[in-house]
mmCIF file of C-alpha atoms and ligand atoms in Angstrom:
data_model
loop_
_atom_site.group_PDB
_atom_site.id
_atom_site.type_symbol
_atom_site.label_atom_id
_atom_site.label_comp_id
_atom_site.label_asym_id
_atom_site.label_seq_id
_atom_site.Cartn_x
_atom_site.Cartn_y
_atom_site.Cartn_z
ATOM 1 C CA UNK L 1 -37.382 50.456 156.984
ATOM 2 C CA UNK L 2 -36.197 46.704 156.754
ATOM 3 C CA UNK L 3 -38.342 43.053 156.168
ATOM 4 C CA UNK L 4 -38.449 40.752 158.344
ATOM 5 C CA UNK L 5 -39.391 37.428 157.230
ATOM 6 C CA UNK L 6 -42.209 35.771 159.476
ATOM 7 C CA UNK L 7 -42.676 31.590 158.663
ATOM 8 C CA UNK L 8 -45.969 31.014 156.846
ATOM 9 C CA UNK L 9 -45.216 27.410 155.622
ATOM 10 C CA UNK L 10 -42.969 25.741 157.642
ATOM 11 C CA UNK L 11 -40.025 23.037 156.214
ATOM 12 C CA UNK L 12 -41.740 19.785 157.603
ATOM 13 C CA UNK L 13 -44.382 20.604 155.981
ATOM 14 C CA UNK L 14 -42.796 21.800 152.267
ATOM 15 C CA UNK L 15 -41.200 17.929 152.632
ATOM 16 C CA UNK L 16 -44.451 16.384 153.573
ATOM 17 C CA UNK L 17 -46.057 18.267 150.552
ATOM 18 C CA UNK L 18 -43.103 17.641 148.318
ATOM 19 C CA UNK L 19 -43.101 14.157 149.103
ATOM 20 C CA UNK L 20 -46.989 13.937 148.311
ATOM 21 C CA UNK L 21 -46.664 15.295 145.152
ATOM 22 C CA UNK L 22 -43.744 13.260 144.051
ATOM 23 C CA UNK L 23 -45.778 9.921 144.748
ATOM 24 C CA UNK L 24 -48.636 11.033 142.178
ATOM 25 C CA UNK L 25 -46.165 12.358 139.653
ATOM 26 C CA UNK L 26 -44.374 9.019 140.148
ATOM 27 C CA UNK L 27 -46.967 6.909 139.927
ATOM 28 C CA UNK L 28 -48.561 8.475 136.953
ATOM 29 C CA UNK L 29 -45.253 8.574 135.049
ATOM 30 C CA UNK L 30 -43.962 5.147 135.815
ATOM 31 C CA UNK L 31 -42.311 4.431 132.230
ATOM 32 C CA UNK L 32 -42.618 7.201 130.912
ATOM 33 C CA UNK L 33 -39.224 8.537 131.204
ATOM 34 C CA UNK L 34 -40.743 12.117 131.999
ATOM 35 C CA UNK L 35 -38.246 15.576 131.370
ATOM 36 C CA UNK L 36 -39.477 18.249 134.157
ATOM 37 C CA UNK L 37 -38.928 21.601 133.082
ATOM 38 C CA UNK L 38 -38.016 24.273 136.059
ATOM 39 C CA UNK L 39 -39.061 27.772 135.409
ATOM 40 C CA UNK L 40 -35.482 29.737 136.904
ATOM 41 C CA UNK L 41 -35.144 31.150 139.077
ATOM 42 C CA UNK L 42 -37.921 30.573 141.786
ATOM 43 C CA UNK L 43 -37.971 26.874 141.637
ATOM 44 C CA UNK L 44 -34.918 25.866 142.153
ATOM 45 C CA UNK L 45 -34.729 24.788 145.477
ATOM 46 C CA UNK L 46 -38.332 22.784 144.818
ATOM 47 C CA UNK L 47 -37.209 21.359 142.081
ATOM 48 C CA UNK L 48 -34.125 19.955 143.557
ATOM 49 C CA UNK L 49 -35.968 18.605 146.594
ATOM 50 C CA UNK L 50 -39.023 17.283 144.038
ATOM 51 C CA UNK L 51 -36.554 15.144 141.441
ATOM 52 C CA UNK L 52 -34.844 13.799 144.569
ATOM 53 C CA UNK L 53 -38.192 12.440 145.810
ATOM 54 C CA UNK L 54 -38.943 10.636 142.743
ATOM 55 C CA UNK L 55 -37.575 6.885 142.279
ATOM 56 C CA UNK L 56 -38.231 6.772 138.108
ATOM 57 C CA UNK L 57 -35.362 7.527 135.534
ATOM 58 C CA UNK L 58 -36.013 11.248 134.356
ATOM 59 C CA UNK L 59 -34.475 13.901 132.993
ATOM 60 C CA UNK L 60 -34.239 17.441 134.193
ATOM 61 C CA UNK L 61 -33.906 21.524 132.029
ATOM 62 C CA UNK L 62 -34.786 24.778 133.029
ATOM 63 C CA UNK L 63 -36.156 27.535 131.343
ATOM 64 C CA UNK L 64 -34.987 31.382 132.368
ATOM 65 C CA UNK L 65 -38.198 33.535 132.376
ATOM 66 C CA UNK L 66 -38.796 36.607 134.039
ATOM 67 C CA UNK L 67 -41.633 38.945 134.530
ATOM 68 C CA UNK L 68 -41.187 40.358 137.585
ATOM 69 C CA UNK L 69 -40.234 44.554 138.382
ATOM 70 C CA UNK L 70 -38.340 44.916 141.080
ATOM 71 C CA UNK L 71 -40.379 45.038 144.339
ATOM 72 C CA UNK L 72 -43.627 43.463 144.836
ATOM 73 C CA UNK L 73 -45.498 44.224 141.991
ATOM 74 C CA UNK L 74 -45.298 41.783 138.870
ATOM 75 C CA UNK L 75 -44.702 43.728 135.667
ATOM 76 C CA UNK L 76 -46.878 41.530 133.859
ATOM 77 C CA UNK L 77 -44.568 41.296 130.521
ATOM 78 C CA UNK L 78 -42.503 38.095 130.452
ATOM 79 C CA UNK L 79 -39.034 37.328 129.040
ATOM 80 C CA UNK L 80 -37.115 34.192 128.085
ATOM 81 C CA UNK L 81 -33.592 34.594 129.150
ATOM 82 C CA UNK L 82 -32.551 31.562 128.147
ATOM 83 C CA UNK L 83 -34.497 28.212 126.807
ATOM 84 C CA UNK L 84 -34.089 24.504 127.638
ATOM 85 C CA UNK L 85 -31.635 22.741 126.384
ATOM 86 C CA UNK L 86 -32.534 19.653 125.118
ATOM 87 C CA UNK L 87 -35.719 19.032 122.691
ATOM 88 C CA UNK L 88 -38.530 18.444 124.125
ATOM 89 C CA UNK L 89 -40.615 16.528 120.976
ATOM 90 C CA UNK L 90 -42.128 13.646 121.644
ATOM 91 C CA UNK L 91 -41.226 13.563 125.549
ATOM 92 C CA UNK L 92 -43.835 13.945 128.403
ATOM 93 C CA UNK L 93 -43.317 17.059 129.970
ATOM 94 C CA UNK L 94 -43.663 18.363 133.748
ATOM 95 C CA UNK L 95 -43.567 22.108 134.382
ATOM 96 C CA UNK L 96 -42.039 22.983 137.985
ATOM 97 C CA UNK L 97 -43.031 26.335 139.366
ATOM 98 C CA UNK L 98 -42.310 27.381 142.576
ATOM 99 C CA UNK L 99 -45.449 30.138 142.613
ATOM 100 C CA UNK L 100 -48.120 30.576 140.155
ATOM 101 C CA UNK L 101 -49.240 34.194 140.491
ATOM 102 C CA UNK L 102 -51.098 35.988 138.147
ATOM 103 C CA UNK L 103 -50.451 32.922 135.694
ATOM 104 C CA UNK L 104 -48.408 35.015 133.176
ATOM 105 C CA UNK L 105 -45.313 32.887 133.579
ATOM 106 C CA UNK L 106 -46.994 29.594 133.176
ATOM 107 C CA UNK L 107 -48.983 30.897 130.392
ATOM 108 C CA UNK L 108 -46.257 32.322 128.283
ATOM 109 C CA UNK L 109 -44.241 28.609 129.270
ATOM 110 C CA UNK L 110 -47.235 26.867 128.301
ATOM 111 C CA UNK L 111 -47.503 28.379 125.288
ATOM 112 C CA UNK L 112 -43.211 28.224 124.044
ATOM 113 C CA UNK L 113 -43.460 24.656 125.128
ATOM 114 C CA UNK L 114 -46.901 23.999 123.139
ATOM 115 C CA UNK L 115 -44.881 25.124 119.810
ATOM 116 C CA UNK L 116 -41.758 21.864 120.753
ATOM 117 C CA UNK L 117 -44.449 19.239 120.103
ATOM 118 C CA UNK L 118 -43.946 17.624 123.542
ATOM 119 C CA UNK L 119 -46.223 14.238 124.329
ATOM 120 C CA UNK L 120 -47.792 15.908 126.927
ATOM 121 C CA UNK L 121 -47.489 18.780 129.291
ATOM 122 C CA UNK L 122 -48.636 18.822 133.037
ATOM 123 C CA UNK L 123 -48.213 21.266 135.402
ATOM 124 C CA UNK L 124 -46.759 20.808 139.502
ATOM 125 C CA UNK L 125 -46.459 24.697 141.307
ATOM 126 C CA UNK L 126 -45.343 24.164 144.537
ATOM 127 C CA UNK L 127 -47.903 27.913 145.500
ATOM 128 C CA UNK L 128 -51.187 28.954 144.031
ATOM 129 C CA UNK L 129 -51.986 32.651 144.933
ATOM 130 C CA UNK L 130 -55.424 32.587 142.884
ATOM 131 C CA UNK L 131 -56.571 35.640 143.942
ATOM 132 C CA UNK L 132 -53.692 37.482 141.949
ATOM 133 C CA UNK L 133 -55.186 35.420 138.476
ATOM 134 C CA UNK L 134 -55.024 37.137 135.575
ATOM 135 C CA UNK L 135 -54.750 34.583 132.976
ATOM 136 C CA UNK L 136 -56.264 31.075 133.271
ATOM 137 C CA UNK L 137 -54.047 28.520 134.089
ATOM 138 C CA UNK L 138 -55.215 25.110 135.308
ATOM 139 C CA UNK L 139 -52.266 23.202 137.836
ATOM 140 C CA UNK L 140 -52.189 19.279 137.599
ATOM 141 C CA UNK L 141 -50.113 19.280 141.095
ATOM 142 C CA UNK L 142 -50.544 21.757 143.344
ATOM 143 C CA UNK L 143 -48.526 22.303 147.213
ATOM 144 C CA UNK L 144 -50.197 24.873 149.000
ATOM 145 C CA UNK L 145 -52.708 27.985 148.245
ATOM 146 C CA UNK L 146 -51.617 30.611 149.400
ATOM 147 C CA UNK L 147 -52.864 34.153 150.411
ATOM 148 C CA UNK L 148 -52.410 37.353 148.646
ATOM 149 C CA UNK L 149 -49.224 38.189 150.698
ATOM 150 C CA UNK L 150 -45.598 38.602 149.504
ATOM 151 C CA UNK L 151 -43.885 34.933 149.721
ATOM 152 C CA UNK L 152 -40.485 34.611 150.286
ATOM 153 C CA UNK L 153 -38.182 31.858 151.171
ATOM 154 C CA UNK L 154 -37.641 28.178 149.988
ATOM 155 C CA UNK L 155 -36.240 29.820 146.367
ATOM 156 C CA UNK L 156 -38.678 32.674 146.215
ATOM 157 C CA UNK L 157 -37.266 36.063 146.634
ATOM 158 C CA UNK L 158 -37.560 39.811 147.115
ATOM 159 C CA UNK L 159 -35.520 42.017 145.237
ATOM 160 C CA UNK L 160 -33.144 38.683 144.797
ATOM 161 C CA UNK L 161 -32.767 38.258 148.230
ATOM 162 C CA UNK L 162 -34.059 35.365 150.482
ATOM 163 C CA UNK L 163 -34.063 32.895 148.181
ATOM 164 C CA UNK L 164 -32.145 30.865 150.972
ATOM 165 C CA UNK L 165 -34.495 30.716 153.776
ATOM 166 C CA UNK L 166 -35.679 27.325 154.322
ATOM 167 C CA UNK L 167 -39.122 27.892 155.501
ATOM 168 C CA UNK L 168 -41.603 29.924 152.926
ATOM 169 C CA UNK L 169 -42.385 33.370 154.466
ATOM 170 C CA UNK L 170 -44.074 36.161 154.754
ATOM 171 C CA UNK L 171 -42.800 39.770 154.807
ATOM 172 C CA UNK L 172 -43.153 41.855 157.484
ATOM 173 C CA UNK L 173 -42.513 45.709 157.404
ATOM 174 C CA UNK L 174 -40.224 46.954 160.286
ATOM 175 C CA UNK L 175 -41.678 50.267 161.917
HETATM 176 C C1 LIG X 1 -41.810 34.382 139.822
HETATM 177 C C2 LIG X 1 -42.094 32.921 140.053
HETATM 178 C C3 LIG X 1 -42.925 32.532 138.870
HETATM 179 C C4 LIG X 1 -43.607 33.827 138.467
HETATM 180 C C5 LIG X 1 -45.053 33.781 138.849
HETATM 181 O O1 LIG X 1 -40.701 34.476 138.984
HETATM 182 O O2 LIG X 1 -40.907 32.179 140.126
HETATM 183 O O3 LIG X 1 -42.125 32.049 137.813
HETATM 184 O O4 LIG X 1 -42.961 34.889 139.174
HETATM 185 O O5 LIG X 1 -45.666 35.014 138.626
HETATM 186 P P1 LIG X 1 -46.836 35.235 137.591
HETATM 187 O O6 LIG X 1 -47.825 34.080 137.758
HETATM 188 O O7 LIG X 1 -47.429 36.545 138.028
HETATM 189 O O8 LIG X 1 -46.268 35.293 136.219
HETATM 190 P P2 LIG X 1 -39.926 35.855 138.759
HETATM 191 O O9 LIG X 1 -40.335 36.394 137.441
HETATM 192 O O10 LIG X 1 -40.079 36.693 139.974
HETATM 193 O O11 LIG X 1 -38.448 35.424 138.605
HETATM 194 P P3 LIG X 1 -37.587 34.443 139.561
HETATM 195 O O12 LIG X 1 -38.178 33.049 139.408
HETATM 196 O O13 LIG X 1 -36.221 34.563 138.991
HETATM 197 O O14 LIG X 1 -37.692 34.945 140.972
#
């Protein structure tokens, strides 16, 4: 039994969105000389198309964090593979998530970064899949919410595998 991706979310549409956000990240950082932080490996592909939509000098780390099983099912425990690189005290801070789920990645995030003594922190998901919550997490700049259906596509993966698509998906099962 395979998967065959079926295109929820279309790419015109991720670049409309990603554009949109961009313009109200940009104009509320103008001067600000913000760092956004990308929580690996999900967002990379937004985060690369976000930083490239925004016209103010900024400067760019990622976190590794991981909380997923394999499969569908989050695991619910998260782990820091690896932290950002350069210190965050003093700096206004933008999270970049590609999917907030049950908010147990952004929480944990939220909390590590909470202990750097940033300026500020906001938060831009690209996905909100609210009815998956499980701790509260409030987004500053949000893409799309989406249904409680397995994403995939535009970085997002299953079992490491269609990260590559360039439309976000849903999974369907082959009979
Ligand atoms: C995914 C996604 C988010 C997180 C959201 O990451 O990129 O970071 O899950 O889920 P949550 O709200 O239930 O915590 P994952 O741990 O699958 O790793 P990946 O980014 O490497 O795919």
């Amino acid at each position: 039994m395979g998967h065959r991706p079926k295109v929820l979310i279309h790419r015109a549409e991720i670049a409309r969105t990603v554009r949109s956000l961009a313009g109200r990240i940009q104009a509320d950082y103008a001067g600000k000389n913000p760092v956004l932080i990308g929580a690996l490996k999900g967002c990379f592909v937004f985060m690369s198309d976000l930083v490239r939509a925004l016209d103010i000098p900024l400067t760019v780390d990622f976190l590794g964090v991981f909380s997923y099983a394999a499969g569908t099912e989050s695991s619910g425990t998260v782990r820091l593979l690896h932290d950002f690189r350069n210190p965050v005290q003093g700096r206004h801070v933008v999270v970049v998530e590609d999917i907030v789920d049950t908010g147990c990645t952004l929480a944990f995030i939220l909390e590590h970064l909470k202990t750097k003594s940033p300026a500020s922190i906001r938060v831009c998901a690209l996905l909100d899949k609210p009815s998956r919550r499980r701790v509260p997490v409030s987004i500053d700049y949000l893409g799309f919410t989406v249904p409680n259906r397995f994403i995939v596509g535009y970085g997002l993966d299953f079992d490491e595998y269609f990260r590559n698509l360039p439309d976000l998906c849903v999974l369907e099962e082959d009979a």
